[in-house]
Coordinates of C-alpha atoms in Angstrom, one line a residue:
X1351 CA 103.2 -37.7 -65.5
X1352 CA 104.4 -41.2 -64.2
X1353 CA 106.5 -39.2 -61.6
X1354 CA 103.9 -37.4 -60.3
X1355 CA 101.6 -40.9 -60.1
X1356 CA 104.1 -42.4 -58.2
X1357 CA 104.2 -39.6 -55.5
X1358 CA 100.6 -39.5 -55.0
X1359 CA 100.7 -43.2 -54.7
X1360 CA 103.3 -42.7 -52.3
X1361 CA 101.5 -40.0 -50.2
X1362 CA 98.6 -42.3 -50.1
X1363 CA 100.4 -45.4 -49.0
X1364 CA 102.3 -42.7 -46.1
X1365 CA 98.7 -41.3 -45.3
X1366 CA 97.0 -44.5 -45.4
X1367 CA 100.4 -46.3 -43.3
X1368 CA 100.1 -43.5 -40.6
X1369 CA 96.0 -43.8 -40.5
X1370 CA 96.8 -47.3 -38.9
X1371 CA 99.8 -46.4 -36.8
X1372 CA 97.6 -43.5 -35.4
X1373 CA 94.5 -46.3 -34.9
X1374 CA 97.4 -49.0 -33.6
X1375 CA 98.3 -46.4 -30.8
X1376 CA 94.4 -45.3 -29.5
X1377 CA 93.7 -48.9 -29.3
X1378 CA 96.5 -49.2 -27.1
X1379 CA 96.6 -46.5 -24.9
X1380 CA 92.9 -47.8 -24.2
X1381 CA 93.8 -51.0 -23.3
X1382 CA 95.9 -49.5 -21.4
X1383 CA 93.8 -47.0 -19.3
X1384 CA 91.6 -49.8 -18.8
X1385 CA 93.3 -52.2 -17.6
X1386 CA 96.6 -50.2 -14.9
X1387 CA 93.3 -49.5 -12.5
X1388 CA 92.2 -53.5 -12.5
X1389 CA 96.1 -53.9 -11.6
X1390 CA 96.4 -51.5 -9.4
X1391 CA 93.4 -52.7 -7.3
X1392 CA 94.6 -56.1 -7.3
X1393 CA 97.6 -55.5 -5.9
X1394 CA 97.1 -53.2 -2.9
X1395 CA 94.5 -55.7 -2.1
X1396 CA 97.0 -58.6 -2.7
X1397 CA 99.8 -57.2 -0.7
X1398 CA 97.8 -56.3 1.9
X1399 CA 96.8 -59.9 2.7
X1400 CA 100.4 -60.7 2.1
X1401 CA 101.4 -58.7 4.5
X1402 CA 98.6 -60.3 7.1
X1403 CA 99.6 -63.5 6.2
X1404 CA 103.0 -62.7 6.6
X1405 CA 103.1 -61.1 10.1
X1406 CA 100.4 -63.7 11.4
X1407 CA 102.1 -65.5 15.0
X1408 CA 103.4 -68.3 12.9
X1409 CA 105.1 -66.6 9.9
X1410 CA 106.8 -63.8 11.6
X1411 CA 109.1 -65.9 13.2
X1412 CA 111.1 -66.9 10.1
X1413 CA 113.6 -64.7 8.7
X1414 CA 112.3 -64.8 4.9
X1415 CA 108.4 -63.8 5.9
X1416 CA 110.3 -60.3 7.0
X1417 CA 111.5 -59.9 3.4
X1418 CA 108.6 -60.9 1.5
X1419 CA 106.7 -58.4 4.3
X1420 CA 109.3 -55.6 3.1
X1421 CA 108.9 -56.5 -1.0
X1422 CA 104.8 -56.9 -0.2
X1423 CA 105.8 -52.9 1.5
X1424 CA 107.9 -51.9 -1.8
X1425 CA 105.4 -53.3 -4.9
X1426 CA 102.6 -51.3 -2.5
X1427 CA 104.7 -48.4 -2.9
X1428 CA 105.3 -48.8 -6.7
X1429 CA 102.1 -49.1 -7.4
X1430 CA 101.0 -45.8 -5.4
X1431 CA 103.9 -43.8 -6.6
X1432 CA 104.7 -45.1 -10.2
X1433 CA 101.9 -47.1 -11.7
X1434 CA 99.1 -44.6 -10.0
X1435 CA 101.1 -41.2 -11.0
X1436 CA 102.0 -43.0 -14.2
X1437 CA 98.1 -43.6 -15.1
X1438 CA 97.1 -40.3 -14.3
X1439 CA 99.2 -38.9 -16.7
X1440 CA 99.0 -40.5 -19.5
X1441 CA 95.6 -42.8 -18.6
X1442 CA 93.0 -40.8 -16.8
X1443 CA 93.3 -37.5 -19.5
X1444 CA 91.7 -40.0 -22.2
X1445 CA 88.7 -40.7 -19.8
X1446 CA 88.2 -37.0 -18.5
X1447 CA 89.6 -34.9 -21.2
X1448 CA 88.7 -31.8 -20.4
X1449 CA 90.3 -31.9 -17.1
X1450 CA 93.9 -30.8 -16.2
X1451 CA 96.1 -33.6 -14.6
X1452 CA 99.4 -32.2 -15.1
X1453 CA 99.7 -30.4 -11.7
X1454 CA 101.4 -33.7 -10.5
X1455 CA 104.4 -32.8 -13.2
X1456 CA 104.7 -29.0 -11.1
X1457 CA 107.5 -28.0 -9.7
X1458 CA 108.3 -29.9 -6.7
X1459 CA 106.0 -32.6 -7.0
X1460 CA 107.7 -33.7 -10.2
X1461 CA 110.7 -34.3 -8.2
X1462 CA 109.3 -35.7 -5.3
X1463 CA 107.3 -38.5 -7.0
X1464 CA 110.7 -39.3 -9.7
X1465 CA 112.4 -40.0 -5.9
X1466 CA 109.7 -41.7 -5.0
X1467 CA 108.6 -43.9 -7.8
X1468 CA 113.0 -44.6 -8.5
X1469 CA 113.5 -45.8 -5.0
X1470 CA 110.5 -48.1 -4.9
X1471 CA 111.0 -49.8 -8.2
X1472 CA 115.0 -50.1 -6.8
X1473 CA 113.8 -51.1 -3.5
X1474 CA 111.6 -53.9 -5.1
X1475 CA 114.1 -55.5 -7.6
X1476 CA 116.7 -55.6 -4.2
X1477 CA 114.6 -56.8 -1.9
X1478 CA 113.9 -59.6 -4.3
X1479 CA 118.1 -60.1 -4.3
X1480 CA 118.3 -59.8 -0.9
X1481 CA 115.8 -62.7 -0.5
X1482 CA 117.5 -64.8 -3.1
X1483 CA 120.6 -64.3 -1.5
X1484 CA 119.4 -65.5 1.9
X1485 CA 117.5 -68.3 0.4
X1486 CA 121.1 -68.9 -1.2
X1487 CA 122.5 -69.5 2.1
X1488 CA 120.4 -71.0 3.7
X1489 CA 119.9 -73.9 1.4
X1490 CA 123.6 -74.2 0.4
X1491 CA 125.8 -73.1 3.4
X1492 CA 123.2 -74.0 6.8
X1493 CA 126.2 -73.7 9.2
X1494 CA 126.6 -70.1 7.8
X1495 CA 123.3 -68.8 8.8
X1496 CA 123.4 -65.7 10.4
X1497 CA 120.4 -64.8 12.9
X1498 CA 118.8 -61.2 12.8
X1499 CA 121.4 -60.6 10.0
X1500 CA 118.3 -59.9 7.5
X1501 CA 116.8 -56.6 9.7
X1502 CA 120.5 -55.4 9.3
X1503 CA 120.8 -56.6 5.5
X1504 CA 117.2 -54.6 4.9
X1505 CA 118.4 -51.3 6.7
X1506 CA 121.9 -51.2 4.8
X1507 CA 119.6 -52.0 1.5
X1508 CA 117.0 -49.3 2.2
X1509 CA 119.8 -46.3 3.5
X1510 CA 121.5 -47.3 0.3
X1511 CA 118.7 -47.0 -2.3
X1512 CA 117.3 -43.7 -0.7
X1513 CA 120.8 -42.2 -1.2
X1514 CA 121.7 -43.6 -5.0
X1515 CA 118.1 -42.2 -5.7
X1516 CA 118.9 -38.8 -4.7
X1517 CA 120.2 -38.0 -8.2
X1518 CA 116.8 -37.6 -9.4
X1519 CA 115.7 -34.8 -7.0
X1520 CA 118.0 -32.6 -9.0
X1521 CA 118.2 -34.0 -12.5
X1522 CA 114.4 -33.6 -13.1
X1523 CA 111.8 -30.7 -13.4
X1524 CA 108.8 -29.3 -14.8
X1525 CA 108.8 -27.7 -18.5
X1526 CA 105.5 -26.1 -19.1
X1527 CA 104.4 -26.3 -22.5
X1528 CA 100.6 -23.8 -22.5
X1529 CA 98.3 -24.9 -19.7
X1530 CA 100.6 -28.0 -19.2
X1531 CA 103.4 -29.3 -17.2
X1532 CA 105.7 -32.4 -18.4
X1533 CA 108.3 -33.8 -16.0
X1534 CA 111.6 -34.5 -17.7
X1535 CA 115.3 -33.9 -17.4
X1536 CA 116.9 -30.5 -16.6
X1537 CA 117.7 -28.3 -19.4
X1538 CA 121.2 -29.0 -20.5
X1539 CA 121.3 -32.7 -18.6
X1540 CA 120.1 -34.7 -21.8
X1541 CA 123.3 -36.6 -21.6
X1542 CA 124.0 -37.0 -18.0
X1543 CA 119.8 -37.8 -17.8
X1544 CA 120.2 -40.4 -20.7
X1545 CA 123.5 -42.5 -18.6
X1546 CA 121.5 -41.9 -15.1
X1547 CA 118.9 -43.5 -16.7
X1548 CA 120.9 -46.6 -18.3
X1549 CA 122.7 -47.2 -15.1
X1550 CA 119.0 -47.3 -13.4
X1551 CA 117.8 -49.9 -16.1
X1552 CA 121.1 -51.7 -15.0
X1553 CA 120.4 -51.7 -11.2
X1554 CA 117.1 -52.7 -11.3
X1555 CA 117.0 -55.4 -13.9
X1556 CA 120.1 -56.4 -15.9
X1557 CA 122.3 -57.1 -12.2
X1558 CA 119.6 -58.3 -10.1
X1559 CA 118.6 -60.6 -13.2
X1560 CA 122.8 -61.7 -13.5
X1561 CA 122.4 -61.9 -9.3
X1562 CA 118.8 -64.2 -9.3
X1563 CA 120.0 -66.6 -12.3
X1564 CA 123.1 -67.4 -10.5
X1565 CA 121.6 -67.5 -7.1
X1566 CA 119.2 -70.3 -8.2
X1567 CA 121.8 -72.1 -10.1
X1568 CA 123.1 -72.4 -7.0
X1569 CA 120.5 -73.7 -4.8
X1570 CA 119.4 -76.1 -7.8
X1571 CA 122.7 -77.5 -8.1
X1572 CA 122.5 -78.0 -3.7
X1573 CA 119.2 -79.4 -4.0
X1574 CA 120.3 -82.4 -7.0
X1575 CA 123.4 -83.2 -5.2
X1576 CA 121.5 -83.5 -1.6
X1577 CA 118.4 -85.5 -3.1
X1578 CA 121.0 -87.7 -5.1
X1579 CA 123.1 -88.7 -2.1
X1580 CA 119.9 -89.5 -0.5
X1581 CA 120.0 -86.9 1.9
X1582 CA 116.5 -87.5 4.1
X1583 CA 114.6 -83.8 4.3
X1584 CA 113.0 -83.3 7.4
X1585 CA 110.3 -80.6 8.7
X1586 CA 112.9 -77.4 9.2
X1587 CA 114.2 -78.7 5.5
X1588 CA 111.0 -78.5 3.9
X1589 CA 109.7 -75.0 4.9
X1590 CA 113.3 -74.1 3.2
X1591 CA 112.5 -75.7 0.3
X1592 CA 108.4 -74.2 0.0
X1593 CA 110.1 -70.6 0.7
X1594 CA 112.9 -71.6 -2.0
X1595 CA 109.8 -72.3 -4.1
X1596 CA 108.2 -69.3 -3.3
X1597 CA 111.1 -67.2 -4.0
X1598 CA 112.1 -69.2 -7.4
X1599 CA 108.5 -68.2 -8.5
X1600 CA 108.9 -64.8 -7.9
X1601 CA 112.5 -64.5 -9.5
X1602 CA 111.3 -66.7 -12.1
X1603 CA 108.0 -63.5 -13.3
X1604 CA 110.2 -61.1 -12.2
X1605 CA 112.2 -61.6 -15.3
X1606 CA 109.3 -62.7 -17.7
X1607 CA 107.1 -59.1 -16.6
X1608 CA 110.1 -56.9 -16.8
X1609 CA 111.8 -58.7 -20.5
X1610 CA 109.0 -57.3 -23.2
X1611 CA 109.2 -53.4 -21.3
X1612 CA 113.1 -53.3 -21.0
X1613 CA 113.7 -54.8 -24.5
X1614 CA 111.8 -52.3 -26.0
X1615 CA 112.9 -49.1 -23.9
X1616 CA 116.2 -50.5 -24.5
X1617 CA 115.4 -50.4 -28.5
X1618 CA 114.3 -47.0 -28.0
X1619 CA 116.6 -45.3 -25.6
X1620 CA 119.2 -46.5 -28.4
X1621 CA 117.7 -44.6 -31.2
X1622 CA 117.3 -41.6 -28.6
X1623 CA 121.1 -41.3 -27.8
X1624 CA 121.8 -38.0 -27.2
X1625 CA 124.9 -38.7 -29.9
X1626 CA 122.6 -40.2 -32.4
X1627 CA 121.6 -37.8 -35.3
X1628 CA 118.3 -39.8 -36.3
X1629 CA 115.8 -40.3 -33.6
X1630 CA 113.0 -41.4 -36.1
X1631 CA 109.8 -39.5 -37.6
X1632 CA 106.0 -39.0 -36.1
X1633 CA 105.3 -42.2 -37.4
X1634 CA 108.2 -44.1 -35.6
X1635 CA 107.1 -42.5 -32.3
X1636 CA 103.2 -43.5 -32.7
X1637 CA 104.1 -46.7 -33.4
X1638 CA 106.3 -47.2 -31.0
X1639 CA 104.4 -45.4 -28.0
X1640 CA 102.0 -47.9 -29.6
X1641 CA 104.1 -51.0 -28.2
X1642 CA 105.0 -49.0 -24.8
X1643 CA 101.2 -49.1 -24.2
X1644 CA 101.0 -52.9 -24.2
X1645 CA 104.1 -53.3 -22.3
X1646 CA 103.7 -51.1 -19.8
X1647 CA 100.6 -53.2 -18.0
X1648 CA 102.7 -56.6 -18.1
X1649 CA 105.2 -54.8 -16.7
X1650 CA 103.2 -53.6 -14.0
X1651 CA 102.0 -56.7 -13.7
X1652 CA 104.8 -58.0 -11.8
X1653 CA 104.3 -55.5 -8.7
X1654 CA 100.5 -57.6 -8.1
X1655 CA 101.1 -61.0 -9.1
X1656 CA 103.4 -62.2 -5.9
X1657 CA 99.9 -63.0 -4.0
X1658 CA 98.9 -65.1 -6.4
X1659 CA 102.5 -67.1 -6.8
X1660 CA 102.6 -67.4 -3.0
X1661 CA 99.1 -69.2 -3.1
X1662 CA 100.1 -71.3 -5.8
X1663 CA 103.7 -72.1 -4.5
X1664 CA 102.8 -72.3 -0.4
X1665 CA 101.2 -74.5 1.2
X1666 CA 102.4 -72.7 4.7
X1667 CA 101.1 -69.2 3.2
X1668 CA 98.0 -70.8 2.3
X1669 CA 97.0 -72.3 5.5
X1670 CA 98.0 -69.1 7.8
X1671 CA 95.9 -67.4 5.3
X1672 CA 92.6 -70.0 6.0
X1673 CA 93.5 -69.6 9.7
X1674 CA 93.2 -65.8 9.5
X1675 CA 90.1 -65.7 7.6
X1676 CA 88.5 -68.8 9.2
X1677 CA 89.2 -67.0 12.5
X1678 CA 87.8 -63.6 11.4
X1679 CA 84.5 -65.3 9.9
X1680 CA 84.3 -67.5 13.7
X1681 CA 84.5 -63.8 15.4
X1682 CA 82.0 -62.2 12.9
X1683 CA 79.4 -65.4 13.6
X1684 CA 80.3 -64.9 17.1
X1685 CA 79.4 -61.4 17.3
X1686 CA 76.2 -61.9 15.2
X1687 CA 75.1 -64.3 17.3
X1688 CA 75.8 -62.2 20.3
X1689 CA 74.1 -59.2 18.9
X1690 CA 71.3 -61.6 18.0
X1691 CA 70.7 -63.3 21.5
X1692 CA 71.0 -59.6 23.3
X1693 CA 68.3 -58.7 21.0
X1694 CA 66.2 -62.2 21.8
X1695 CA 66.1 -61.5 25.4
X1696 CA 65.3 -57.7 25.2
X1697 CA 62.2 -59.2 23.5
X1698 CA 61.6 -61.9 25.7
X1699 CA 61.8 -59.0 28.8
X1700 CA 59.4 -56.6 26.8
X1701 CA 56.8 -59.7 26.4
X1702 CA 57.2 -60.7 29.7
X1703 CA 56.5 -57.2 31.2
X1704 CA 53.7 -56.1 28.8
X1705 CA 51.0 -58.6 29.8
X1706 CA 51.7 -58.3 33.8
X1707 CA 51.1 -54.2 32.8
X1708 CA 48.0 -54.9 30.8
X1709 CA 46.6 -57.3 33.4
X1710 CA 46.9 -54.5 36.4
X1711 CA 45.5 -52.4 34.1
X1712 CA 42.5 -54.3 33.3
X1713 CA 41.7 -55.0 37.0
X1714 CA 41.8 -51.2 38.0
X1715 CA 39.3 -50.8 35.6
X1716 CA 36.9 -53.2 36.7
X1717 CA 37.4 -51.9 40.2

């Protein structure tokens, strides 16, 4: 009698335990469908003006606006090809339930936008080492500086991602599972997808992150010895150190957005070794898509916030950008005022020509 208690005790307290992991995970993956489009609209509108700013007379001429230019180009196209495709998936079915999404996981597309979204997450994180690098150089070894060297570095970078990322145009496809479609790793690849994957992980956070910490340790160490011997900064010196700023900012969130995601993919991708036995029950996996759901958004988070650290961090960046929209609000005035005073003296002639007609008028009559 006591045995059979205790299971239905036990059975409720499972019951009752995956109740909440179930309710954990809906509250989630609403947060999350909410809140990838408000990120996702904040950043194409962010790097857009980053990119004005950034290609503005003034800021084009130094090398490090043409690689915050090319990283505003690469988080535009993460956002498009993996946050975007990412919400639809998983997102947009919760608000429109009853419509099929999962022609973007077909044949062929499935492929395209794993290239896609790879190489513009890889692109990101290097472009962000490339810059640190430069900034490296330029702060630490002046005499070193090489001009034009940075449109060569960005080439090499770019040619080099798009063929790395070529892997995933053959290790992924679309399994059909009813009326839908999942992209996922070839049949037969679960190993090879499972170290493709972990060397991915490695190239776009655990290398650049070694690269960036070392990089700034660097330019730190430069920047106490120079100030302590009393070396005088002058105006060339001081646009080095607001870009240093700039890029130590963006290094700096690059690491806090991508730490909560990778530590638990990390955790999971672990447990889901293709060697390992155990992978976990239904209630491991709610819970733990659960915690995806929050991360996910901070993570994305990192591909819109740049804007906002340049406005904080430059005071260059922020002046170009009052110049530009100072200037387009002069030309909109200017225009209004145009289109107002053409319309003033159409008036003007209409009244002036309207009484000379009605006086003619009124003496034929009285002829």
């Amino acid at each position: 009698m006591n045995a059979t208690e205790n299971s239905s005790i036990m059975s409720k307290d499972k019951e009752e335990q995956t109740s909440s992991h179930a309710r954990f995970k809906n509250a989630t993956l609403y947060t999350y469908t909410y809140i990838t489009p408000l990120i996702f609209a904040i950043g194409l509108i962010g790097n857009a003006i980053t990119l004005k700013v950034f290609n503005s007379a003034v800021m084009k001429t130094m090398s490090a606006s043409v690689y915050l230019s090319c990283l505003a180009l690469a988080d535009t196209s993460v956002l498009v090809f993996y946050v975007l495709s990412e919400w639809i998936r998983r997102g947009l079915p919760l608000l429109l339930p009853d419509i099929n999404f999962s022609i973007i996981d077909a044949n062929g597309a499935c492929q395209i936008r794993e290239y896609l979204s790879h190489l513009s997450r890889l692109l990101s994180s290097w472009v962000i080492v490339a810059f640190t690098c430069e900034r490296c150089v330029s702060v630490c070894f002046p005499l070193k500086t090489l001009q034009k060297s940075h449109k060569l570095a960005l080439c090499v970078l770019l040619t080099i991602c798009s063929i790395v990322m070529v892997y995933t145009l053959y290790m992924n496809m679309s399994h059909s599972y009813g009326d839908f479609r999942v992209c996922s790793y070839r049949d037969g690849y679960e190993y090879e997808h499972f170290i493709a994957e972990s060397m991915f992980v490695t190239l776009i956070f655990f290398l650049p992150f070694l690269i960036i910490t070392v990089a700034n340790a660097m330019i730190i160490r430069t920047l106490y010895h120079r100030g302590r011997n009393g070396i005088q900064a002058n105006d060339n010196s001081n646009i080095k150190i607001e870009f240093f700023m700039m890029m130590f900012a963006i290094s700096l969130f690059y690491i806090v957005f991508h730490i909560p995601y990778f530590i638990v993919w990390c955790r999971l991708r672990i447990i889901t070794n293709p060697k390992e036995s155990s992978v976990g029950d239904g209630d491991f996996w709610i819970y733990w898509n659960g915690i995806l759901s929050i991360c996910r958004p901070i993570y994305y988070m990192n591909y819109c916030s740049n804007f906002f650290l340049y406005c904080i961090t430059g005071a260059k960046f922020r002046s170009e950008m009052k110049k530009i929209f100072i200037c387009k609000r002069q030309t909109y005035n200017s225009v209004k005022t145009h289109i107002r005073a053409t319309e003033l003296s159409s008036f003007t002639r209409n009244c002036n020509t309207s009484p000379s007609g009605f006086s003619r008028e009124t003496s034929t009559n009285r002829a």
